[in-house]
Tab-separated table of C-alpha atoms in Angstrom:
chain	number	residue	atom	x	y	z
A	1	UNK	CA	-17.417	-86.494	-2.734
A	2	UNK	CA	-14.242	-86.674	-0.644
A	3	UNK	CA	-12.492	-84.043	-2.795
A	4	UNK	CA	-15.470	-81.655	-2.576
A	5	UNK	CA	-15.695	-82.130	1.217
A	6	UNK	CA	-11.947	-81.589	1.605
A	7	UNK	CA	-12.115	-78.420	-0.484
A	8	UNK	CA	-15.045	-77.088	1.520
A	9	UNK	CA	-13.180	-77.771	4.773
A	10	UNK	CA	-10.040	-76.002	3.533
A	11	UNK	CA	-12.005	-72.995	2.307
A	12	UNK	CA	-13.780	-72.679	5.652
A	13	UNK	CA	-10.764	-73.187	7.929
A	14	UNK	CA	-7.862	-71.859	5.877
A	15	UNK	CA	-9.720	-69.223	3.884
A	16	UNK	CA	-12.884	-67.977	5.552
A	17	UNK	CA	-11.808	-68.035	9.197
A	18	UNK	CA	-8.634	-65.917	8.723
A	19	UNK	CA	-10.546	-63.462	6.516
A	20	UNK	CA	-13.256	-62.962	9.141
A	21	UNK	CA	-10.551	-62.048	11.677
A	22	UNK	CA	-8.922	-59.660	9.191
A	23	UNK	CA	-12.226	-58.011	8.320
A	24	UNK	CA	-13.087	-57.374	11.963
A	25	UNK	CA	-9.623	-55.918	12.657
A	26	UNK	CA	-9.812	-53.157	10.030
A	27	UNK	CA	-11.423	-49.736	10.302
A	28	UNK	CA	-12.500	-49.372	6.683
A	29	UNK	CA	-13.359	-45.670	6.937
A	30	UNK	CA	-9.813	-44.881	8.071
A	31	UNK	CA	-8.191	-46.685	5.131
A	32	UNK	CA	-9.273	-44.102	2.550
A	33	UNK	CA	-7.028	-41.091	1.909
A	34	UNK	CA	-8.077	-38.166	4.102
A	35	UNK	CA	-6.805	-34.914	5.618
A	36	UNK	CA	-5.451	-36.446	8.831
A	37	UNK	CA	-3.619	-39.525	7.584
A	38	UNK	CA	-4.084	-43.263	7.940
A	39	UNK	CA	-2.694	-45.936	10.222
A	40	UNK	CA	-1.647	-48.645	7.775
A	41	UNK	CA	-0.401	-50.989	10.508
A	42	UNK	CA	-3.541	-53.178	10.602
A	43	UNK	CA	-3.646	-53.493	6.808
A	44	UNK	CA	0.037	-54.358	6.591
A	45	UNK	CA	-0.377	-56.869	9.412
A	46	UNK	CA	-3.346	-58.415	7.594
A	47	UNK	CA	-1.486	-58.878	4.314
A	48	UNK	CA	0.028	-62.322	5.123
A	49	UNK	CA	-3.368	-63.669	6.234
A	50	UNK	CA	-5.056	-62.476	3.035
A	51	UNK	CA	-2.287	-63.988	0.903
A	52	UNK	CA	-2.505	-67.289	2.804
A	53	UNK	CA	-6.296	-67.407	2.414
A	54	UNK	CA	-5.989	-66.685	-1.316
A	55	UNK	CA	-3.471	-69.523	-1.668
A	56	UNK	CA	-5.709	-71.990	0.192
A	57	UNK	CA	-8.777	-71.170	-1.893
A	58	UNK	CA	-6.737	-71.327	-5.103
A	59	UNK	CA	-5.533	-74.848	-4.243
A	60	UNK	CA	-9.115	-75.909	-3.491
A	61	UNK	CA	-10.287	-74.510	-6.817
A	62	UNK	CA	-7.492	-76.354	-8.638
A	63	UNK	CA	-8.468	-79.581	-6.837
A	64	UNK	CA	-12.066	-79.322	-8.040
A	65	UNK	CA	-10.919	-78.442	-11.557
A	66	UNK	CA	-9.146	-81.807	-11.762
A	67	UNK	CA	-12.402	-83.744	-11.302
A	68	UNK	CA	-13.645	-85.231	-14.587
A	69	UNK	CA	-17.331	-84.275	-14.346
A	70	UNK	CA	-18.132	-85.939	-17.694
A	71	UNK	CA	-18.132	-89.322	-15.918
A	72	UNK	CA	-20.561	-88.244	-13.192
A	73	UNK	CA	-24.333	-88.341	-12.974
A	74	UNK	CA	-25.956	-84.904	-13.532
A	75	UNK	CA	-27.192	-84.844	-9.923
A	76	UNK	CA	-23.533	-84.906	-8.839
A	77	UNK	CA	-21.754	-83.104	-11.689
A	78	UNK	CA	-23.944	-79.999	-11.708
A	79	UNK	CA	-23.312	-79.054	-8.027
A	80	UNK	CA	-19.590	-79.738	-8.552
A	81	UNK	CA	-19.518	-77.407	-11.573
A	82	UNK	CA	-21.354	-74.703	-9.585
A	83	UNK	CA	-18.930	-75.049	-6.683
A	84	UNK	CA	-15.983	-74.933	-9.080
A	85	UNK	CA	-17.241	-71.766	-10.770
A	86	UNK	CA	-17.935	-70.083	-7.435
A	87	UNK	CA	-14.473	-70.939	-6.111
A	88	UNK	CA	-12.921	-69.594	-9.302
A	89	UNK	CA	-14.681	-66.247	-8.757
A	90	UNK	CA	-13.618	-66.162	-5.103
A	91	UNK	CA	-10.028	-66.975	-6.074
A	92	UNK	CA	-9.876	-63.944	-8.373
A	93	UNK	CA	-11.292	-61.661	-5.685
A	94	UNK	CA	-8.892	-62.949	-3.027
A	95	UNK	CA	-5.879	-62.657	-5.317
A	96	UNK	CA	-6.870	-59.026	-5.959
A	97	UNK	CA	-7.258	-58.420	-2.210
A	98	UNK	CA	-3.839	-59.935	-1.533
A	99	UNK	CA	-2.245	-57.770	-4.238
A	100	UNK	CA	-3.984	-54.664	-2.877
A	101	UNK	CA	-2.779	-55.363	0.657
A	102	UNK	CA	0.726	-55.698	-0.743
A	103	UNK	CA	0.999	-52.446	-2.741
A	104	UNK	CA	-1.704	-50.031	-1.537
A	105	UNK	CA	0.042	-48.875	1.677
A	106	UNK	CA	3.204	-47.943	-0.221
A	107	UNK	CA	1.259	-46.201	-2.997
A	108	UNK	CA	-0.629	-44.155	-0.383
A	109	UNK	CA	2.604	-42.980	1.226
A	110	UNK	CA	3.014	-45.409	4.122
A	111	UNK	CA	6.777	-45.612	3.593
A	112	UNK	CA	7.361	-42.054	2.428
A	113	UNK	CA	5.548	-39.238	0.576
A	114	UNK	CA	4.215	-39.996	-2.917
A	115	UNK	CA	3.294	-37.535	-5.664
A	116	UNK	CA	1.068	-38.392	-8.613
A	117	UNK	CA	0.009	-36.402	-11.644
A	118	UNK	CA	-3.788	-36.330	-11.744
A	119	UNK	CA	-5.181	-36.138	-15.278
A	120	UNK	CA	-8.836	-35.163	-15.636
A	121	UNK	CA	-9.847	-36.620	-18.988
A	122	UNK	CA	-12.456	-34.544	-20.830
A	123	UNK	CA	-14.805	-36.913	-22.701
A	124	UNK	CA	-16.269	-34.021	-24.722
A	125	UNK	CA	-13.111	-34.269	-26.859
A	126	UNK	CA	-12.584	-37.996	-27.045
A	127	UNK	CA	-9.280	-39.819	-26.754
A	128	UNK	CA	-8.675	-43.571	-26.810
A	129	UNK	CA	-8.530	-43.897	-23.007
A	130	UNK	CA	-11.368	-41.432	-22.362
A	131	UNK	CA	-10.806	-37.800	-23.244
A	132	UNK	CA	-8.304	-35.036	-23.769
A	133	UNK	CA	-6.231	-34.462	-20.596
A	134	UNK	CA	-7.340	-30.902	-19.923
A	135	UNK	CA	-6.861	-30.158	-16.230
A	136	UNK	CA	-3.730	-31.421	-14.453
A	137	UNK	CA	-2.808	-31.403	-10.786
A	138	UNK	CA	-0.441	-33.129	-8.372
A	139	UNK	CA	-1.873	-35.401	-5.701
A	140	UNK	CA	0.318	-35.558	-2.601
A	141	UNK	CA	-0.061	-38.627	-0.374
A	142	UNK	CA	1.826	-38.954	2.904
A	143	UNK	CA	0.817	-41.782	5.240
A	144	UNK	CA	-2.665	-41.636	3.723
A	145	UNK	CA	-2.977	-37.867	4.091
A	146	UNK	CA	-4.245	-36.462	0.800
A	147	UNK	CA	-3.503	-32.930	-0.363
A	148	UNK	CA	-3.722	-31.314	-3.775
A	149	UNK	CA	-0.498	-29.699	-4.925
A	150	UNK	CA	0.372	-27.585	-7.947
A	151	UNK	CA	-2.156	-27.306	-10.753
A	152	UNK	CA	-1.697	-26.797	-14.459
A	153	UNK	CA	-3.210	-27.700	-17.804
A	154	UNK	CA	-2.040	-29.506	-20.904
A	155	UNK	CA	-2.072	-26.187	-22.739
A	156	UNK	CA	0.212	-24.548	-20.168
A	157	UNK	CA	2.795	-27.324	-20.493
A	158	UNK	CA	3.179	-26.406	-24.155
A	159	UNK	CA	5.012	-28.270	-26.899
A	160	UNK	CA	7.702	-30.832	-26.102
A	161	UNK	CA	10.818	-30.047	-28.116
A	162	UNK	CA	12.409	-32.426	-28.712
A	163	UNK	CA	9.463	-34.808	-28.370
A	164	UNK	CA	9.438	-37.385	-25.579
A	165	UNK	CA	10.592	-40.745	-27.028
A	166	UNK	CA	7.640	-43.071	-27.691
A	167	UNK	CA	7.318	-46.661	-28.873
A	168	UNK	CA	7.825	-46.463	-32.683
A	169	UNK	CA	4.945	-48.868	-33.406
A	170	UNK	CA	2.450	-46.738	-31.503
A	171	UNK	CA	3.899	-43.583	-33.008
A	172	UNK	CA	3.246	-45.054	-36.461
A	173	UNK	CA	-0.400	-45.730	-35.599
A	174	UNK	CA	-1.165	-42.601	-33.579
A	175	UNK	CA	1.361	-40.084	-35.018
A	176	UNK	CA	4.258	-38.224	-33.454
A	177	UNK	CA	1.806	-36.110	-31.452
A	178	UNK	CA	2.018	-38.819	-28.753
A	179	UNK	CA	5.359	-37.507	-27.546
A	180	UNK	CA	4.824	-33.871	-28.469
A	181	UNK	CA	1.658	-32.703	-26.691
A	182	UNK	CA	0.222	-33.610	-23.302
A	183	UNK	CA	-3.221	-33.301	-24.930
A	184	UNK	CA	-2.379	-36.292	-27.138
A	185	UNK	CA	-0.502	-38.738	-24.898
A	186	UNK	CA	-3.634	-40.894	-24.738
A	187	UNK	CA	-4.326	-41.124	-28.443
A	188	UNK	CA	-3.039	-44.638	-27.728
A	189	UNK	CA	-5.408	-46.859	-25.713
A	190	UNK	CA	-2.411	-48.339	-23.866
A	191	UNK	CA	-2.526	-46.369	-20.619
A	192	UNK	CA	0.956	-47.398	-19.366
A	193	UNK	CA	2.379	-45.798	-22.518
A	194	UNK	CA	0.241	-42.670	-22.118
A	195	UNK	CA	1.006	-42.342	-18.401
A	196	UNK	CA	4.760	-42.859	-18.641
A	197	UNK	CA	4.847	-40.278	-21.440
A	198	UNK	CA	2.807	-37.854	-19.316
A	199	UNK	CA	5.196	-38.384	-16.397
A	200	UNK	CA	8.172	-37.547	-18.605
A	201	UNK	CA	6.455	-34.426	-19.947
A	202	UNK	CA	5.486	-33.195	-16.481
A	203	UNK	CA	8.980	-33.699	-15.067
A	204	UNK	CA	10.639	-32.043	-18.056
A	205	UNK	CA	8.426	-28.956	-17.955
A	206	UNK	CA	8.056	-28.497	-14.190
A	207	UNK	CA	11.216	-30.084	-12.807
A	208	UNK	CA	9.047	-31.933	-10.251
A	209	UNK	CA	9.448	-35.698	-9.887
A	210	UNK	CA	6.207	-37.680	-9.726
A	211	UNK	CA	5.777	-41.342	-8.783
A	212	UNK	CA	2.929	-42.160	-11.122
A	213	UNK	CA	-0.092	-40.910	-13.045
A	214	UNK	CA	-3.757	-41.282	-12.106
A	215	UNK	CA	-6.536	-40.591	-14.588
A	216	UNK	CA	-10.204	-39.895	-13.899
A	217	UNK	CA	-13.073	-38.462	-15.938
A	218	UNK	CA	-16.126	-36.347	-15.022
A	219	UNK	CA	-18.428	-39.377	-15.028
A	220	UNK	CA	-16.246	-40.991	-12.341
A	221	UNK	CA	-16.312	-37.673	-10.472
A	222	UNK	CA	-20.109	-37.932	-10.532
A	223	UNK	CA	-19.848	-41.321	-8.810
A	224	UNK	CA	-17.713	-39.719	-6.103
A	225	UNK	CA	-20.278	-36.935	-5.628
A	226	UNK	CA	-23.016	-39.568	-5.341
A	227	UNK	CA	-21.108	-40.847	-2.284
A	228	UNK	CA	-20.023	-37.545	-0.723
A	229	UNK	CA	-23.235	-35.647	-1.389
A	230	UNK	CA	-23.621	-32.249	-3.119
A	231	UNK	CA	-20.649	-29.925	-3.512
A	232	UNK	CA	-21.391	-26.277	-2.777
A	233	UNK	CA	-19.165	-24.064	-4.883
A	234	UNK	CA	-17.546	-21.725	-2.377
A	235	UNK	CA	-14.442	-20.532	-4.208
A	236	UNK	CA	-14.772	-16.829	-5.139
A	237	UNK	CA	-12.717	-17.523	-8.254
A	238	UNK	CA	-15.116	-20.207	-9.480
A	239	UNK	CA	-18.146	-18.098	-8.655
A	240	UNK	CA	-16.575	-15.240	-10.576
A	241	UNK	CA	-15.847	-17.432	-13.581
A	242	UNK	CA	-19.407	-18.786	-13.602
A	243	UNK	CA	-20.935	-15.302	-13.370
A	244	UNK	CA	-24.153	-16.782	-11.968
A	245	UNK	CA	-24.621	-18.797	-15.179
A	246	UNK	CA	-23.567	-22.190	-13.804
A	247	UNK	CA	-24.856	-24.190	-10.806
A	248	UNK	CA	-23.556	-23.212	-7.394
A	249	UNK	CA	-24.255	-26.758	-6.217
A	250	UNK	CA	-22.775	-29.709	-8.094
A	251	UNK	CA	-24.161	-33.202	-7.645
A	252	UNK	CA	-23.686	-36.593	-9.223
A	253	UNK	CA	-26.629	-35.712	-11.467
A	254	UNK	CA	-25.430	-32.395	-12.928
A	255	UNK	CA	-21.619	-32.383	-12.777
A	256	UNK	CA	-21.139	-34.172	-16.130
A	257	UNK	CA	-23.370	-31.798	-18.080
A	258	UNK	CA	-21.858	-28.809	-16.274
A	259	UNK	CA	-18.242	-29.750	-17.026
A	260	UNK	CA	-18.683	-31.218	-20.510
A	261	UNK	CA	-21.321	-28.935	-21.995
A	262	UNK	CA	-22.610	-25.970	-19.983
A	263	UNK	CA	-19.183	-24.554	-19.169
A	264	UNK	CA	-18.515	-24.023	-22.893
A	265	UNK	CA	-21.844	-22.304	-23.437
A	266	UNK	CA	-21.545	-20.005	-20.403
A	267	UNK	CA	-17.803	-19.192	-20.305
A	268	UNK	CA	-16.424	-17.820	-23.555
A	269	UNK	CA	-12.643	-17.886	-23.170
A	270	UNK	CA	-10.996	-21.347	-23.440
A	271	UNK	CA	-8.402	-20.446	-20.815
A	272	UNK	CA	-11.150	-19.569	-18.324
A	273	UNK	CA	-13.027	-22.759	-19.234
A	274	UNK	CA	-9.931	-24.753	-18.318
A	275	UNK	CA	-9.596	-22.774	-15.081
A	276	UNK	CA	-13.196	-23.562	-14.107
A	277	UNK	CA	-12.749	-27.237	-14.991
A	278	UNK	CA	-9.586	-27.465	-12.887
A	279	UNK	CA	-11.146	-25.520	-10.019
A	280	UNK	CA	-14.130	-27.836	-9.761
A	281	UNK	CA	-11.839	-30.871	-9.770
A	282	UNK	CA	-9.814	-29.279	-6.969
A	283	UNK	CA	-12.933	-28.702	-4.862
A	284	UNK	CA	-14.121	-32.279	-5.367
A	285	UNK	CA	-10.769	-33.664	-4.242
A	286	UNK	CA	-10.765	-31.271	-1.298
A	287	UNK	CA	-14.060	-32.823	-0.208
A	288	UNK	CA	-12.571	-36.273	-0.732
A	289	UNK	CA	-9.461	-35.419	1.301
A	290	UNK	CA	-11.623	-34.173	4.164
A	291	UNK	CA	-13.148	-37.617	4.495
A	292	UNK	CA	-16.683	-36.585	3.563
A	293	UNK	CA	-18.809	-39.549	2.571
A	294	UNK	CA	-18.744	-43.111	3.860
A	295	UNK	CA	-16.006	-45.510	2.841
A	296	UNK	CA	-18.507	-48.001	1.391
A	297	UNK	CA	-20.066	-45.493	-1.012
A	298	UNK	CA	-16.725	-44.035	-2.082
A	299	UNK	CA	-15.172	-47.445	-2.664
A	300	UNK	CA	-18.223	-48.523	-4.676
A	301	UNK	CA	-18.064	-45.340	-6.770
A	302	UNK	CA	-14.340	-45.584	-7.453
A	303	UNK	CA	-14.649	-49.322	-8.156
A	304	UNK	CA	-17.461	-48.639	-10.616
A	305	UNK	CA	-15.350	-45.988	-12.322
A	306	UNK	CA	-12.392	-48.381	-12.539
A	307	UNK	CA	-14.607	-51.134	-13.948
A	308	UNK	CA	-15.737	-48.794	-16.716
A	309	UNK	CA	-12.203	-47.647	-17.537
A	310	UNK	CA	-12.867	-44.167	-16.111
A	311	UNK	CA	-10.260	-44.527	-13.346
A	312	UNK	CA	-6.785	-45.629	-14.438
A	313	UNK	CA	-3.602	-45.945	-12.384
A	314	UNK	CA	0.037	-46.239	-13.410
A	315	UNK	CA	2.986	-46.443	-11.028
A	316	UNK	CA	6.543	-45.543	-11.918
A	317	UNK	CA	7.684	-48.196	-9.425
A	318	UNK	CA	8.373	-51.378	-11.409
A	319	UNK	CA	7.263	-53.782	-8.661
A	320	UNK	CA	3.973	-51.930	-8.139
A	321	UNK	CA	3.289	-51.627	-11.852
A	322	UNK	CA	3.848	-55.367	-12.330
A	323	UNK	CA	0.983	-55.955	-9.875
A	324	UNK	CA	-1.266	-53.265	-11.378
A	325	UNK	CA	-0.668	-54.787	-14.811
A	326	UNK	CA	-2.709	-57.842	-13.811
A	327	UNK	CA	-5.896	-55.792	-13.656
A	328	UNK	CA	-8.050	-53.620	-15.962
A	329	UNK	CA	-7.244	-50.680	-13.648
A	330	UNK	CA	-3.890	-50.532	-15.454
A	331	UNK	CA	-5.537	-49.752	-18.800
A	332	UNK	CA	-3.068	-51.996	-20.625
A	333	UNK	CA	-3.900	-53.429	-24.044
A	334	UNK	CA	-1.519	-56.347	-23.568
A	335	UNK	CA	-0.465	-58.661	-20.766
A	336	UNK	CA	-2.312	-60.555	-18.014
A	337	UNK	CA	-5.152	-58.017	-17.691
A	338	UNK	CA	-6.271	-58.770	-21.263
A	339	UNK	CA	-8.555	-61.798	-21.643
A	340	UNK	CA	-7.683	-64.274	-24.439
A	341	UNK	CA	-10.441	-63.337	-26.920
A	342	UNK	CA	-10.549	-59.637	-26.109
A	343	UNK	CA	-11.411	-57.024	-28.694
A	344	UNK	CA	-11.015	-53.282	-28.249
A	345	UNK	CA	-12.849	-50.339	-29.807
A	346	UNK	CA	-11.357	-46.935	-29.171
A	347	UNK	CA	-12.262	-43.438	-30.346
A	348	UNK	CA	-10.039	-40.470	-31.122
A	349	UNK	CA	-11.430	-37.036	-31.941
A	350	UNK	CA	-10.663	-35.656	-35.384
A	351	UNK	CA	-12.767	-32.505	-35.081
A	352	UNK	CA	-10.395	-30.583	-32.825
A	353	UNK	CA	-13.279	-29.478	-30.623
A	354	UNK	CA	-15.766	-30.583	-27.960
A	355	UNK	CA	-18.406	-32.200	-30.174
A	356	UNK	CA	-18.085	-35.667	-28.669
A	357	UNK	CA	-20.604	-34.645	-26.027
A	358	UNK	CA	-23.168	-35.071	-28.832
A	359	UNK	CA	-21.769	-38.326	-30.270
A	360	UNK	CA	-23.687	-41.462	-29.302
A	361	UNK	CA	-22.242	-44.863	-30.106
A	362	UNK	CA	-22.929	-48.569	-29.804
A	363	UNK	CA	-20.432	-51.417	-30.150
A	364	UNK	CA	-21.383	-55.027	-30.807
A	365	UNK	CA	-19.451	-58.219	-31.489
A	366	UNK	CA	-20.916	-60.548	-34.128
A	367	UNK	CA	-19.544	-64.095	-33.999
A	368	UNK	CA	-19.347	-65.258	-37.604
A	369	UNK	CA	-19.207	-68.858	-38.821
A	370	UNK	CA	-15.775	-70.416	-38.295
A	371	UNK	CA	-13.542	-71.058	-41.299
A	372	UNK	CA	-10.906	-73.782	-41.536
A	373	UNK	CA	-11.063	-74.275	-37.775
A	374	UNK	CA	-10.491	-70.594	-36.995
A	375	UNK	CA	-12.953	-68.242	-35.334
A	376	UNK	CA	-14.247	-65.131	-37.117
A	377	UNK	CA	-15.727	-62.073	-35.440
A	378	UNK	CA	-17.071	-58.794	-36.782
A	379	UNK	CA	-16.859	-55.665	-34.647
A	380	UNK	CA	-19.826	-53.411	-35.445
A	381	UNK	CA	-19.654	-49.740	-34.405
A	382	UNK	CA	-22.652	-47.463	-34.963
A	383	UNK	CA	-22.227	-43.722	-34.374
A	384	UNK	CA	-24.780	-40.908	-34.371
A	385	UNK	CA	-24.276	-37.145	-34.171
A	386	UNK	CA	-27.133	-35.958	-31.935
A	387	UNK	CA	-26.221	-32.264	-32.212
A	388	UNK	CA	-29.119	-30.009	-33.287
A	389	UNK	CA	-29.525	-29.313	-36.984
A	390	UNK	CA	-28.529	-25.683	-36.424
A	391	UNK	CA	-25.462	-26.607	-34.326
A	392	UNK	CA	-23.249	-24.437	-36.535
A	393	UNK	CA	-25.254	-21.391	-35.499
A	394	UNK	CA	-26.193	-22.010	-31.875
A	395	UNK	CA	-23.141	-23.810	-30.456
A	396	UNK	CA	-19.970	-21.897	-29.480
A	397	UNK	CA	-17.059	-22.081	-31.905
A	398	UNK	CA	-14.930	-23.669	-29.178
A	399	UNK	CA	-17.415	-26.581	-29.119
A	400	UNK	CA	-17.854	-26.999	-32.890
A	401	UNK	CA	-14.269	-26.200	-33.857
A	402	UNK	CA	-15.503	-23.617	-36.333
A	403	UNK	CA	-14.164	-25.683	-39.243
A	404	UNK	CA	-10.565	-24.884	-38.315
A	405	UNK	CA	-9.391	-28.475	-38.975
A	406	UNK	CA	-11.405	-28.956	-42.145
A	407	UNK	CA	-14.464	-30.489	-40.485
A	408	UNK	CA	-17.731	-28.657	-41.344
A	409	UNK	CA	-19.088	-26.721	-38.375
A	410	UNK	CA	-21.507	-28.900	-36.403
A	411	UNK	CA	-20.112	-32.177	-37.763
A	412	UNK	CA	-18.184	-34.772	-35.740
A	413	UNK	CA	-15.124	-36.526	-37.123
A	414	UNK	CA	-13.846	-39.592	-35.257
A	415	UNK	CA	-10.994	-41.989	-35.866
A	416	UNK	CA	-12.334	-45.430	-34.928
A	417	UNK	CA	-9.625	-47.859	-33.814
A	418	UNK	CA	-10.454	-51.571	-33.528
A	419	UNK	CA	-8.166	-54.164	-31.901
A	420	UNK	CA	-8.500	-57.930	-32.289
A	421	UNK	CA	-7.031	-60.754	-30.179
A	422	UNK	CA	-3.348	-61.669	-30.501
A	423	UNK	CA	-2.297	-63.597	-33.620
A	424	UNK	CA	-5.563	-62.795	-35.440
A	425	UNK	CA	-5.916	-60.815	-38.692
A	426	UNK	CA	-7.995	-57.745	-39.451
A	427	UNK	CA	-9.341	-58.648	-42.869
A	428	UNK	CA	-12.004	-56.239	-44.098
A	429	UNK	CA	-13.776	-53.025	-43.172
A	430	UNK	CA	-17.221	-51.857	-44.240
A	431	UNK	CA	-18.901	-48.464	-44.011
A	432	UNK	CA	-22.700	-48.720	-44.068
A	433	UNK	CA	-22.446	-52.176	-45.601
A	434	UNK	CA	-19.987	-51.281	-48.357
A	435	UNK	CA	-16.385	-52.451	-48.295
A	436	UNK	CA	-13.964	-49.596	-47.815
A	437	UNK	CA	-10.260	-48.966	-47.434
A	438	UNK	CA	-8.830	-48.772	-43.935
A	439	UNK	CA	-5.422	-48.539	-42.267
A	440	UNK	CA	-4.183	-51.928	-40.933
A	441	UNK	CA	-1.509	-52.175	-38.231
A	442	UNK	CA	-0.060	-54.532	-35.602
A	443	UNK	CA	0.375	-53.504	-31.958
A	444	UNK	CA	1.828	-55.988	-29.452
A	445	UNK	CA	0.914	-58.850	-31.797
A	446	UNK	CA	-2.698	-57.659	-31.943
A	447	UNK	CA	-4.256	-56.679	-35.290
A	448	UNK	CA	-5.457	-53.070	-35.503
A	449	UNK	CA	-7.804	-51.420	-37.986
A	450	UNK	CA	-8.312	-47.644	-38.197
A	451	UNK	CA	-11.071	-45.845	-40.093
A	452	UNK	CA	-12.245	-42.219	-39.908
A	453	UNK	CA	-15.970	-41.398	-39.853
A	454	UNK	CA	-17.551	-37.969	-40.258
A	455	UNK	CA	-21.125	-37.253	-39.215
A	456	UNK	CA	-23.287	-34.207	-39.923
A	457	UNK	CA	-25.905	-33.272	-37.292
A	458	UNK	CA	-28.495	-36.055	-37.103
A	459	UNK	CA	-26.448	-38.441	-39.255
A	460	UNK	CA	-25.742	-42.089	-38.375
A	461	UNK	CA	-23.070	-44.390	-39.829
A	462	UNK	CA	-22.018	-47.968	-39.116
A	463	UNK	CA	-18.474	-49.292	-39.396
A	464	UNK	CA	-17.700	-53.022	-39.381
A	465	UNK	CA	-14.250	-54.570	-38.979
A	466	UNK	CA	-14.041	-58.306	-39.593
A	467	UNK	CA	-11.276	-60.243	-37.828
A	468	UNK	CA	-10.284	-63.733	-38.985
A	469	UNK	CA	-7.737	-66.446	-38.219
A	470	UNK	CA	-8.711	-66.144	-34.542
A	471	UNK	CA	-7.061	-68.992	-32.651
A	472	UNK	CA	-8.840	-68.341	-29.340
A	473	UNK	CA	-11.970	-70.462	-28.860
A	474	UNK	CA	-13.129	-68.774	-25.651
A	475	UNK	CA	-16.085	-66.427	-25.427
A	476	UNK	CA	-15.096	-62.995	-26.813
A	477	UNK	CA	-15.497	-59.712	-24.977
A	478	UNK	CA	-14.905	-56.094	-25.938
A	479	UNK	CA	-13.365	-53.110	-24.141
A	480	UNK	CA	-14.389	-49.634	-25.302
A	481	UNK	CA	-13.334	-46.042	-24.748
A	482	UNK	CA	-15.391	-44.641	-21.836
A	483	UNK	CA	-17.571	-41.842	-23.205
A	484	UNK	CA	-20.274	-39.572	-21.803
A	485	UNK	CA	-22.671	-42.483	-22.245
A	486	UNK	CA	-23.110	-45.275	-19.733
A	487	UNK	CA	-20.966	-48.233	-20.788
A	488	UNK	CA	-24.011	-50.549	-20.635
A	489	UNK	CA	-25.639	-48.384	-23.314
A	490	UNK	CA	-22.580	-48.600	-25.553
A	491	UNK	CA	-21.666	-52.300	-25.395
A	492	UNK	CA	-24.462	-54.450	-26.806
A	493	UNK	CA	-24.793	-58.225	-26.226
A	494	UNK	CA	-22.743	-60.419	-28.564
A	495	UNK	CA	-24.678	-61.632	-31.596
A	496	UNK	CA	-24.167	-65.098	-33.053
A	497	UNK	CA	-24.463	-65.685	-36.781
A	498	UNK	CA	-26.573	-68.601	-37.962
A	499	UNK	CA	-24.152	-71.277	-39.139
A	500	UNK	CA	-24.826	-74.618	-40.780
A	501	UNK	CA	-22.861	-77.394	-38.987
A	502	UNK	CA	-19.992	-78.665	-41.058
A	503	UNK	CA	-20.216	-75.838	-43.579
């Protein structure tokens, strides 16, 4: 009772009270990047208080964790467990706030201008971290003032010769294309690798130094438009490209379909499609830089996008990246942001086209019966090609690929990549219930299985990878490539096999 009371007192006086003062001192609307700049003084001044509060709450959480609740009556132990769990959640949030207060001002240009490559990932042609990096631009940040600089595309950057050096292990899994084409830097799900490679490519081809790489996809852009309100297309160039065949008003409801489907049906030339894609992204960021939309809605939208893996950030500054690496925002497949029993399921397009708009997938973990004291888990991936039966006839060749890479027109070919926890083994793979060959690898001490699946219109197939020798006994979770689908539709609840005790 004394320990709980002491913890509550410390949380209130050393944690809550300083945070209330910090909260009231900040103008949250002014902290977002905008066209006029930001006064980071209050945030920088608040940083020590946030760090101190995080430390106090962490100590209180540790104090409660040391209580042996097994010796207590349920009427006492249950409230203690609830308090402990709640403090643990608060500790994580406060640590994140303290880290943000430490690095955000610098990353937004408080101490000097920053430039970042902005990659718009196109989920219609899937890559492990989201989609092919089609449109590229430079985000300029100077004391919180946001402007959009030079624009380009992965196609315009061309082939890297010689290729940019890449980790040999990842090159073995994902091919030498990683360091050769900007379109393929994110065949690997490890975003720090993809981003650092993209930085090197950009600097080599343009001669412009950039401080980091930020990635976002059209679904995350839809969250931003939900906060800012509709975007009226005013650019004469975009209106000319659309030729009255595409919406003149983009909203959170129609921007995904417009960018990932309609643009290919209404604009014939790939180069013009890329120009429209890039132009829309520019207009959305222009709205963002003008401060349209409330801070609360924008922060919620960007946070949602980050939580779904649709917003990823990498900094070329080692100290900043070491902080980012603690969180899923970094897109790392190893390190402190990865939970102990984490699995990963990632998709890479093998069609060479934009057919992933029609691919629908589900991913489910199945906890198998343990063997010899080790955990076993099967990763089940079900994929369906929802394209119409006559896709070969009615869809543009740029969408179907036209069979240029050996995939029948209208079909979808996907390389499914499954990661297990560290020190585990990937043991078997099945396709529709039948054992099949697959490519096994190791990446950062995590087992990796790769299997290609091809689907005709209307066809469904299920792939299962079974991982054994799992030493982690915590509850497993799975991270997946963000697709056009909502993540909650893709990731199904974990299923537990029926096991006989002692068997």
